[in-house]
Structure formats: C-alpha cells, structure tokens
Coordinates of C-alpha atoms and ligand atoms in Angstrom, one line a residue:
M1 CA -14.6 23.4 17.8
T2 CA -16.6 25.6 15.4
A3 CA -19.3 23.7 13.5
M4 CA -18.8 23.8 9.7
I5 CA -21.1 23.1 6.8
L6 CA -20.0 22.2 3.3
K7 CA -22.8 23.4 1.0
N8 CA -23.7 22.6 -2.6
G9 CA -21.0 20.0 -3.3
R10 CA -21.5 16.6 -4.8
V11 CA -20.7 13.9 -2.3
V12 CA -18.9 10.8 -3.7
H13 CA -20.2 8.0 -1.6
H14 CA -19.1 4.4 -2.2
D15 CA -22.4 3.6 -3.9
S16 CA -23.6 6.9 -5.4
I17 CA -22.8 10.5 -6.0
R18 CA -25.4 12.9 -4.5
R19 CA -25.7 16.7 -4.3
E20 CA -25.8 17.1 -0.5
D21 CA -24.6 19.4 2.3
V22 CA -22.3 18.0 5.0
L23 CA -22.5 19.3 8.5
I24 CA -19.4 18.9 10.7
E25 CA -19.7 19.1 14.5
N26 CA -17.0 18.3 17.1
G27 CA -14.8 16.5 14.6
R28 CA -17.6 14.2 13.4
I29 CA -20.1 14.3 10.6
G30 CA -23.3 15.6 12.2
A31 CA -25.7 15.4 9.2
V32 CA -25.6 14.8 5.4
G33 CA -28.6 15.9 3.3
K34 CA -30.2 18.4 1.0
A35 CA -30.3 22.0 2.0
L36 CA -29.2 21.5 5.6
P37 CA -29.8 24.6 7.8
A38 CA -26.6 26.2 9.0
A39 CA -26.3 25.9 12.8
D40 CA -25.7 29.3 14.6
G41 CA -22.2 30.5 14.1
A42 CA -21.3 27.6 11.7
R43 CA -18.6 28.3 9.2
I44 CA -20.1 27.9 5.7
I45 CA -17.9 26.6 2.9
D46 CA -19.4 26.8 -0.6
C47 CA -18.6 23.7 -2.5
Q48 CA -20.5 24.5 -5.7
G49 CA -18.9 22.6 -8.6
K50 CA -16.8 20.6 -6.2
L51 CA -16.6 16.9 -5.3
I52 CA -16.4 15.8 -1.7
F53 CA -14.7 12.4 -1.1
P54 CA -14.3 10.7 2.3
G55 CA -10.7 11.1 3.6
I56 CA -8.4 8.8 1.7
I57 CA -6.9 5.9 3.5
D58 CA -3.5 4.6 2.5
P59 CA -3.3 1.2 4.0
H60 CA 0.4 0.6 3.0
T61 CA 3.1 3.0 4.1
H62 CA 6.6 2.6 5.5
M63 CA 7.5 5.8 7.2
G64 CA 11.2 6.0 8.1
I65 CA 12.2 2.4 7.9
P66 CA 15.7 0.9 7.5
I67 CA 16.3 -1.0 4.2
K68 CA 19.6 -2.2 2.9
G69 CA 21.7 0.2 5.0
G70 CA 19.5 3.2 4.2
W71 CA 16.3 4.8 5.6
S72 CA 13.2 5.5 3.7
A73 CA 13.0 9.3 3.2
D74 CA 9.8 10.3 4.9
D75 CA 9.3 9.9 8.6
F76 CA 5.9 10.0 10.2
T77 CA 5.8 13.8 10.4
S78 CA 7.0 14.6 6.9
G79 CA 5.2 11.7 5.3
S80 CA 1.9 12.4 7.0
R81 CA 2.0 16.1 6.0
A82 CA 2.6 15.0 2.5
A83 CA -0.2 12.6 2.8
L84 CA -2.6 15.3 3.9
H85 CA -1.5 17.5 1.0
G86 CA -2.7 14.8 -1.3
G87 CA -6.0 14.0 0.6
V88 CA -4.8 11.1 2.6
T89 CA -6.2 11.5 6.2
T90 CA -5.4 8.1 7.5
I91 CA -2.4 5.9 7.0
I92 CA -1.8 2.3 8.0
D93 CA 1.9 1.6 8.6
F94 CA 3.8 -1.4 9.8
T95 CA 5.6 -2.3 13.0
I96 CA 9.3 -3.2 12.9
L97 CA 10.0 -6.4 14.8
E98 CA 13.5 -6.2 16.4
P99 CA 15.5 -9.3 17.4
N100 CA 14.2 -10.7 20.7
Q101 CA 11.4 -8.1 20.8
S102 CA 7.8 -9.1 21.6
L103 CA 5.0 -8.1 19.2
H104 CA 3.5 -5.9 22.0
D105 CA 6.8 -4.0 22.3
S106 CA 7.1 -3.7 18.6
I107 CA 3.7 -2.0 18.5
A108 CA 4.5 0.3 21.4
A109 CA 7.8 1.3 19.7
R110 CA 6.1 2.1 16.4
Q111 CA 3.4 4.1 18.2
R112 CA 6.1 6.2 19.7
A113 CA 7.7 6.7 16.3
A114 CA 4.2 7.7 15.0
A115 CA 3.6 10.3 17.7
G116 CA 4.4 13.0 15.1
S117 CA 1.9 11.8 12.6
M118 CA -0.5 14.5 11.4
C119 CA -2.8 11.9 9.9
D120 CA -4.7 9.5 12.0
Y121 CA -3.0 6.1 11.8
H122 CA -3.3 2.4 12.3
L123 CA -0.7 -0.3 12.4
H124 CA -0.3 -3.7 10.8
C125 CA 1.9 -6.0 12.9
N126 CA 4.9 -7.4 11.0
L127 CA 5.7 -11.0 11.9
T128 CA 9.2 -11.3 10.5
R129 CA 10.3 -14.0 12.9
F130 CA 8.6 -17.3 13.6
D131 CA 8.4 -18.0 17.3
R132 CA 5.6 -19.7 19.4
N133 CA 5.8 -16.9 22.0
L134 CA 4.9 -14.4 19.3
L135 CA 2.0 -16.5 18.2
A136 CA 0.8 -16.6 21.8
E137 CA 0.6 -12.8 21.7
I138 CA -1.8 -12.6 18.8
P139 CA -5.2 -13.1 20.6
D140 CA -4.4 -10.3 23.0
L141 CA -3.3 -7.9 20.2
I142 CA -6.5 -8.6 18.2
A143 CA -8.6 -7.8 21.3
A144 CA -6.6 -4.6 21.7
G145 CA -7.3 -3.5 18.1
V146 CA -4.3 -4.6 16.0
S147 CA -5.7 -7.4 13.8
S148 CA -3.7 -7.5 10.6
F149 CA -0.5 -9.5 10.6
K150 CA 2.0 -9.3 7.8
V151 CA 4.3 -12.0 6.7
F152 CA 6.9 -12.2 3.9
T153 CA 7.5 -15.1 1.6
T154 CA 10.8 -13.5 0.6
Y155 CA 13.6 -11.3 2.0
R156 CA 15.3 -14.4 3.4
E157 CA 18.7 -12.6 3.4
A158 CA 17.3 -9.8 5.5
G159 CA 16.0 -12.3 8.0
M160 CA 12.3 -11.4 7.4
M161 CA 11.0 -14.4 5.6
L162 CA 8.7 -17.1 7.0
S163 CA 8.4 -20.5 5.4
Y164 CA 5.0 -21.6 4.0
G165 CA 4.7 -24.1 6.8
E166 CA 5.3 -21.3 9.4
I167 CA 2.8 -19.0 7.6
E168 CA 0.2 -21.8 7.8
Q169 CA 0.7 -22.0 11.6
V170 CA 0.3 -18.2 11.8
A171 CA -2.9 -18.5 9.7
E172 CA -4.3 -21.2 12.0
V173 CA -4.0 -18.8 15.0
L174 CA -5.4 -15.9 13.1
A175 CA -8.3 -18.0 11.8
E176 CA -9.2 -18.9 15.4
H177 CA -9.1 -15.4 16.8
G178 CA -10.5 -13.3 13.9
G179 CA -7.2 -11.8 12.6
L180 CA -6.2 -11.1 9.0
L181 CA -3.1 -12.5 7.3
M182 CA -1.3 -10.0 5.1
V183 CA 1.3 -11.3 2.7
H184 CA 4.1 -9.9 0.7
A185 CA 3.9 -12.7 -1.9
E186 CA 7.1 -13.4 -3.9
D187 CA 8.6 -16.9 -3.7
D188 CA 12.1 -16.6 -2.4
A189 CA 13.4 -19.8 -4.0
I190 CA 12.4 -18.6 -7.5
I191 CA 14.0 -15.2 -6.9
T192 CA 17.2 -16.8 -5.6
A193 CA 17.4 -19.1 -8.7
A194 CA 16.7 -16.2 -11.1
Q195 CA 19.2 -13.8 -9.4
A196 CA 22.1 -16.2 -9.2
P197 CA 23.0 -16.3 -13.0
L198 CA 22.5 -12.6 -13.3
T199 CA 25.0 -11.9 -10.5
A200 CA 27.4 -14.5 -11.8
A201 CA 27.3 -12.8 -15.2
G202 CA 28.2 -9.5 -13.5
H203 CA 24.9 -7.8 -14.2
I204 CA 24.4 -4.8 -11.9
A205 CA 22.1 -2.4 -13.9
P206 CA 18.6 -1.6 -12.5
F207 CA 16.9 -3.4 -15.4
Y208 CA 18.1 -6.7 -14.0
H209 CA 16.2 -6.1 -10.8
G210 CA 13.0 -6.9 -12.7
L211 CA 14.5 -10.0 -14.3
S212 CA 15.7 -11.2 -10.9
R213 CA 12.1 -11.1 -9.4
P214 CA 10.0 -12.7 -12.2
D215 CA 6.2 -12.7 -12.1
R216 CA 6.2 -16.5 -11.6
A217 CA 7.7 -15.8 -8.2
E218 CA 4.5 -13.8 -7.4
A219 CA 2.2 -16.4 -8.9
Q220 CA 3.9 -19.2 -6.9
A221 CA 3.6 -17.4 -3.6
V222 CA 0.0 -16.4 -4.3
A223 CA -0.9 -20.0 -5.1
A224 CA 0.8 -21.2 -1.9
I225 CA -1.1 -18.7 0.2
A226 CA -4.4 -19.6 -1.5
G227 CA -3.8 -23.2 -0.4
I228 CA -3.1 -22.0 3.2
V229 CA -6.3 -20.0 3.2
E230 CA -8.3 -23.0 1.9
R231 CA -6.9 -25.3 4.6
T232 CA -7.1 -22.9 7.5
G233 CA -10.1 -20.7 6.7
C234 CA -8.0 -17.7 7.5
P235 CA -8.8 -14.5 5.6
A236 CA -5.8 -13.2 3.7
Y237 CA -4.9 -10.0 1.9
I238 CA -2.1 -9.9 -0.7
V239 CA -0.3 -6.6 -0.7
H240 CA 1.1 -4.9 -3.7
L241 CA 0.0 -7.4 -6.4
S242 CA 2.0 -6.5 -9.5
S243 CA 1.5 -9.0 -12.3
A244 CA -1.1 -10.7 -14.5
A245 CA 0.4 -14.1 -13.4
G246 CA -0.1 -13.2 -9.7
L247 CA -3.7 -12.2 -10.5
K248 CA -4.3 -15.4 -12.4
A249 CA -3.0 -17.5 -9.4
A250 CA -5.6 -15.7 -7.2
A251 CA -8.4 -15.9 -9.7
A252 CA -10.2 -18.9 -8.5
H253 CA -9.7 -17.9 -4.8
L254 CA -12.2 -15.1 -4.2
E255 CA -11.5 -15.3 -0.5
L256 CA -8.0 -13.7 -1.2
L257 CA -8.3 -10.0 -0.9
L258 CA -6.1 -8.1 -3.3
E259 CA -4.3 -4.8 -3.1
T260 CA -2.3 -3.2 -5.9
C261 CA -0.4 0.2 -6.1
P262 CA -0.4 3.0 -8.6
Q263 CA 3.1 2.0 -9.8
Y264 CA 1.7 -1.4 -11.0
L265 CA -1.1 0.3 -12.9
L266 CA 0.7 3.2 -14.4
L267 CA 4.4 2.4 -14.7
D268 CA 6.2 -0.4 -16.5
E269 CA 9.6 -2.0 -16.7
S270 CA 10.8 0.4 -19.4
R271 CA 11.4 2.9 -16.5
Y272 CA 14.5 0.8 -15.5
R273 CA 16.2 1.7 -18.8
R274 CA 16.0 5.5 -18.0
S275 CA 18.9 7.4 -16.4
D276 CA 16.9 7.5 -13.2
G277 CA 16.0 3.8 -13.5
R278 CA 17.5 2.9 -10.2
M279 CA 14.9 5.0 -8.4
Y280 CA 12.1 2.6 -9.6
V281 CA 13.8 -0.4 -7.9
A282 CA 11.1 -1.8 -5.6
S283 CA 9.8 -5.3 -4.8
P284 CA 7.9 -6.6 -6.6
P285 CA 9.4 -4.8 -9.6
L286 CA 7.6 -2.9 -12.3
R287 CA 6.2 -5.3 -14.9
R288 CA 5.2 -5.2 -18.6
P289 CA 2.5 -2.9 -20.1
A290 CA 0.3 -6.0 -20.5
D291 CA 0.5 -6.5 -16.7
N292 CA -0.6 -2.9 -16.2
Q293 CA -3.6 -3.5 -18.5
V294 CA -4.7 -6.7 -16.8
L295 CA -4.4 -5.2 -13.3
R296 CA -6.4 -2.1 -14.4
A297 CA -9.2 -4.4 -15.6
A298 CA -9.2 -6.1 -12.3
V299 CA -9.4 -2.8 -10.5
L300 CA -12.3 -1.8 -12.7
S301 CA -14.1 -5.1 -12.1
G302 CA -13.6 -4.9 -8.4
R303 CA -11.5 -8.1 -8.1
I304 CA -8.7 -5.9 -6.8
S305 CA -10.5 -4.0 -4.0
V306 CA -7.9 -1.8 -2.5
I307 CA -5.2 0.5 -3.8
G308 CA -2.3 1.5 -1.4
T309 CA 1.0 3.0 -2.2
D310 CA 3.7 0.9 -0.5
H311 CA 5.1 4.4 0.3
C312 CA 8.8 3.8 0.8
P313 CA 10.7 6.7 -1.0
F314 CA 14.4 7.3 -1.1
H315 CA 16.5 10.3 -1.9
L316 CA 18.4 10.3 -5.2
Q317 CA 21.6 10.0 -3.2
D318 CA 20.3 7.0 -1.3
K319 CA 20.0 5.1 -4.6
H320 CA 23.4 6.3 -5.9
P321 CA 24.0 5.3 -9.6
D322 CA 27.0 3.2 -8.6
I323 CA 25.0 0.8 -6.4
P324 CA 24.4 -2.6 -8.1
F325 CA 20.7 -3.5 -8.4
Q326 CA 21.2 -6.2 -5.8
D327 CA 22.1 -3.6 -3.2
I328 CA 19.8 -0.7 -4.1
P329 CA 17.4 0.1 -1.2
N330 CA 14.0 -1.1 -2.4
G331 CA 11.0 1.2 -2.5
I332 CA 9.0 3.9 -4.3
G333 CA 7.0 6.7 -2.7
G334 CA 3.5 7.8 -3.5
V335 CA 1.4 8.8 -0.5
E336 CA 1.2 12.4 -1.7
T337 CA 0.3 11.6 -5.3
L338 CA -2.0 8.6 -4.7
F339 CA -5.3 10.4 -4.9
P340 CA -4.4 13.3 -7.1
V341 CA -3.0 11.1 -9.9
L342 CA -5.7 8.4 -9.7
L343 CA -8.5 11.0 -9.6
A344 CA -7.1 12.7 -12.7
E345 CA -7.0 9.3 -14.4
F346 CA -10.6 8.5 -13.4
V347 CA -11.8 11.9 -14.6
R348 CA -9.9 11.7 -17.9
H349 CA -11.3 8.2 -18.6
G350 CA -14.8 9.1 -17.3
L351 CA -14.7 6.3 -14.8
D352 CA -17.0 5.8 -11.9
L353 CA -15.8 8.0 -9.0
S354 CA -17.7 5.9 -6.4
L355 CA -15.4 3.1 -7.4
L356 CA -12.5 5.4 -6.6
T357 CA -14.0 6.0 -3.2
R358 CA -14.2 2.3 -2.6
L359 CA -10.7 1.6 -3.8
L360 CA -9.0 4.5 -1.9
S361 CA -11.1 4.7 1.3
T362 CA -14.2 2.6 2.0
N363 CA -12.7 -0.8 1.3
A364 CA -9.5 -0.3 3.3
A365 CA -11.6 0.9 6.2
R366 CA -13.8 -2.2 6.0
V367 CA -11.1 -4.7 5.6
F368 CA -9.0 -3.3 8.4
G369 CA -11.8 -2.7 10.9
L370 CA -11.8 1.1 10.8
Y371 CA -15.3 1.3 9.2
P372 CA -17.7 3.1 9.8
R373 CA -15.6 5.6 11.7
K374 CA -13.4 5.9 8.6
G375 CA -14.2 5.5 4.9
L376 CA -17.8 6.8 5.1
I377 CA -19.5 10.1 4.9
A378 CA -22.5 9.6 7.2
P379 CA -23.6 10.9 10.6
G380 CA -21.3 9.7 13.4
S381 CA -18.3 9.0 11.2
D382 CA -15.1 11.1 11.6
A383 CA -15.2 14.3 9.6
D384 CA -12.3 13.3 7.3
L385 CA -13.2 14.9 4.0
V386 CA -11.5 15.9 0.8
V387 CA -12.9 18.7 -1.5
V388 CA -11.7 18.7 -5.1
D389 CA -12.4 20.7 -8.2
P390 CA -12.5 18.1 -10.9
E391 CA -11.7 20.7 -13.5
R392 CA -8.4 21.7 -11.8
V393 CA -6.2 19.2 -13.6
T394 CA -2.5 20.2 -13.7
D395 CA 0.7 18.8 -15.0
D396 CA 2.8 21.2 -13.1
W397 CA 2.4 19.9 -9.5
Q398 CA 5.9 18.7 -8.8
P399 CA 7.2 22.0 -7.4
D400 CA 4.3 22.0 -4.8
L401 CA 5.1 18.6 -3.3
I402 CA 6.0 18.9 0.4
G403 CA 7.2 15.4 1.2
D404 CA 10.8 14.8 2.1
P405 CA 12.0 12.9 -1.0
D406 CA 13.7 14.9 -3.8
W407 CA 12.4 12.6 -6.6
N408 CA 9.0 11.2 -7.4
A409 CA 7.9 8.3 -9.6
F410 CA 4.8 10.0 -11.1
D411 CA 6.3 13.1 -12.8
G412 CA 4.5 13.9 -16.0
F413 CA 1.1 12.4 -15.0
P414 CA -1.8 14.9 -14.8
A415 CA -3.1 15.3 -11.2
I416 CA -5.9 17.0 -9.3
F417 CA -4.8 18.1 -5.9
P418 CA -7.4 18.8 -3.2
E419 CA -8.8 22.3 -2.6
L420 CA -9.5 21.5 1.0
V421 CA -8.7 18.6 3.3
I422 CA -10.4 18.2 6.6
R423 CA -9.1 15.8 9.2
R424 CA -11.5 15.0 12.1
G425 CA -13.2 18.4 11.6
V426 CA -10.0 20.5 11.3
P427 CA -9.2 22.0 7.9
V428 CA -5.6 21.0 7.4
D429 CA -4.8 22.0 3.9
R430 CA -6.1 24.9 1.8
K431 CA -4.6 25.6 -1.6
G432 CA -1.6 23.5 -0.9
R433 CA -0.6 25.1 2.4
I434 CA -0.3 23.0 5.5
S435 CA -1.2 24.7 8.7
D436 CA -0.6 23.4 12.2
V437 CA -3.1 20.8 13.3
P438 CA -3.2 18.6 16.4
P439 CA -1.4 15.3 15.9
G440 CA -3.1 12.3 14.5
E441 CA -4.4 9.5 16.7
F442 CA -3.9 5.8 16.7
I443 CA -7.2 4.3 15.5
A444 CA -7.8 0.8 16.9
A445 CA -9.4 -1.8 14.7
G446 CA -12.9 -3.1 15.4
S447 CA -14.8 -5.7 13.4
A448 CA -13.6 -6.2 9.9
A449 CA -15.9 -6.5 6.9
L450 CA -15.7 -7.6 3.3
P451 CA -15.0 -4.9 0.8
F452 CA -17.9 -3.5 -1.2
Ligands
LIG501 O1 10.3 -2.4 -2.3 C1 9.5 -2.3 -1.4 N1 8.2 -2.6 -1.7 N2 9.8 -1.8 -0.3 C2 9.1 -1.6 0.9 C3 8.9 -2.9 1.7 C4 8.0 -3.9 1.1 O2 8.3 -5.0 0.7 O3 6.8 -3.6 1.0
LIG502 ZN1 6.2 -5.7 0.5
LIG503 ZN1 5.4 -2.5 1.7

C-alpha cells in the first residue's frame, strides 16, 4: 500500500486542534507532527485550509432490519457506502436474535449479513429474549470481543421486551464479566396506557405517535435502569435519549452514559403535522423544541457523551400515508448526514470542534472498546480520516446522497460534506464519488474506557 502524507491541515483531536502533518503507512497512522518529511514515493495530499477529523463512528445503526412487516431501506452495503460518503468509517450495528437462536449464532448470522459492509463494523448483541442459556453465553462473548448487550424496556408486542427484573439479572452477569448494558429506555406500561385511549378514539394520524409515547415513559425507564445500575454496579448506556424528562431522570446518576441522535437535537414534533409527517415516526418520537434545547445544552456540557444516528430509514412507500400511526414502521435514517449536518451546525455557532470529535468518534471508540485503534489520530491507530473544508457549506446536498432511501429527515439543513475520506489508509471518497474499496472488517472490542 502506498504511503500517503496529509500536509498542512489542522488536525481536530479530542483535546486540541493542531496544525500537523499526518503520515499514513500500511493502513495505519505512522506519524503525526510538524513538517513531517515525505517518505520516498509517498503520495502527498495538500490539506491547506482543511480540517482533519478522525473517522466518524456511528455507534447506532440498523442496516436491513425487519420492522412491522417492512425492512429498513439500507442494507450493509448501501448503508456503509452512504456512511463513507458522510465521513463515517466505522458503524456499530445490532444483532437480530431469532426464536430459539443462541447469541453466538445471532452474532455469526449478523456478521454474514455485514460481509458487504464497506465501513469497518462492530456489533452490539441484542438480548430480546430472557433465557438463562443466553446469559450463560455472555462471558464467552465478552472474551471474544462483543461486550455491549442491548435490552428493550418496550416493544412488548413485538416480543422484544425484557422486564426490569430480567434486565437486572442481565446486569448482574454483565457486571461480573465486564460487559456494558445498553438500553432502549421507554416504559412499556406507560406507552400502553397512553396509546389505548388514542386508538379507542380512532386516532391514526402520525401526530398521535408522539402522544402515544410520552416523555414520562422515557423518564420512568431511565429511572428504573439507574436503580439497576446502582444495585448491580453494571455500567449502562442509554441509547437515543430524546427528552428533557429522560435527561432529568439520569441527572443524578453520572454512571449512566448517554447517547442522543441528531433528530432529537434538530427536529421537533411539529414535523408530524407536515404532509410527510409519517416519515418522522420513530421511537422515541420527536419531542418539543424545549427538549431540543435541553439536550443541546447537555451535549455542550458533555453530560451526553455520544451522538449516534439510530439509522433505520424507510422508503416513502414503506410508510404509506394510509397506514395508521400504530402500524407505521418505526425509524429515521441519518448515517450519511450525521457528520456533515452537525459539522455545519458547529461551524455556524462557533462551537468547539474537538467536542465534535469526542461526540462523533473518540467517545464511542472508548465506550465500546475500539480505542485507541479507532477514534484517535496518533501513531499506531487505524488511518481512518476525514478531510473537510469548513468553508464549503451547502444547502443543496440532497441530490448527491447515495444511500438507498428516497427521503431524508434533514432536508434544508446546511451541511459540510467531506472532501476526502480515508478508511484504513485507502481513500474511499473524493468529491462525493465512491470508488471500490476492500470490504470493511469486524473490529473486536477490547477494554472499554470512560468517555472524555
Ligand atoms: O424507531 C426506531 N428507533 N427504530 C429502530 C429501532 C430502535 O428502537 O432503535
Ligand atoms: Zn431503540
Ligand atoms: Zn435503534
């Protein structure tokens, strides 16, 4: 593999921004420093005026999964290409646990599905059934590099929910063996009680989706998980936190790691009133503008330490206007726009770009045991790099999207798409064109660390 050197750029580390050159050798970062000499035959890329970020990590994607009779629009191949277009070089997706299947088999099946991924990838293990045989598999899986286990406090009807008592037993096992509990936190009983009168009254419009999943359901579930964490000592990570009430329930529990998504920072429930309102149906739902504000403040303060997308897009046809909100496949996409849209927001508001590096790369790498291989620009780390021109803000980026979905949630937001994306030393995207690159690899988790 030809050596490459990125010259004269400003490197956006998690703790500082420095004018440095970056040498890439054999897929890894060989050196980072001032005025590095170019090795013989090295390709030189002038990054004057450009910013260099570590490859973005999206720790929450659902490529090609079945939901309510439909399939999410991107599979691993189309979704990972779209990811690369937007600067995401590593995705972390979820296994799908079939009836009677072991966790080991669910992981092997998902790895086969992910064979076409162009990004490197890692997997969280979904525990959507409580069974002592499954718990017995956990130590072995952690030793083999799958250490985050996701449970749901809702989706009872879909057969995916665990009771709080069952989750506590999972947490005990994880605490003993060094695993991480991931939680989709919405209390199912509150949702059932909120949805029943809406259904009885014949409400089917998308707006009622939000009313059927109130923020107190999130607060209740977060509080219950906080109790479990306190009693078991198991580290826990709340996925897609959506509301001020949920954040408040977590406030006194700093041991709860928090993730949110761009849709909960930038979009609000008024979207459900639009003609394409059904397309925004996701769980948790979009909230009020005040929730956006509170979550933004928590992102800026570092209390929310990771932003993922919950990438689960659908075609317009999959969410046909005639479908009542109760039956609309849940999910919104965003892996392709995650970094471009947030970068433009950070630049527009003059925010600390090192914070963006922590939120979109370093912290996910640390929490999920991929650090320092991922999430860091330093000698020995994988050469996953994103070069951007902070001046190249555009509103007209939708026609250039390459993902499979025919609709996206962030239309109208300014965005800064990468000039160049490098995945393990291979340039994969230049000026929006995707060339053939070797497939991505499964990256096993090592030791996890707290976010910065
Ligand atoms: O609506 C959503 N979020 N769909 C994807 C599955 C999940 O709950 O994360
Ligand atoms: Zn979820
Ligand atoms: Zn999800």
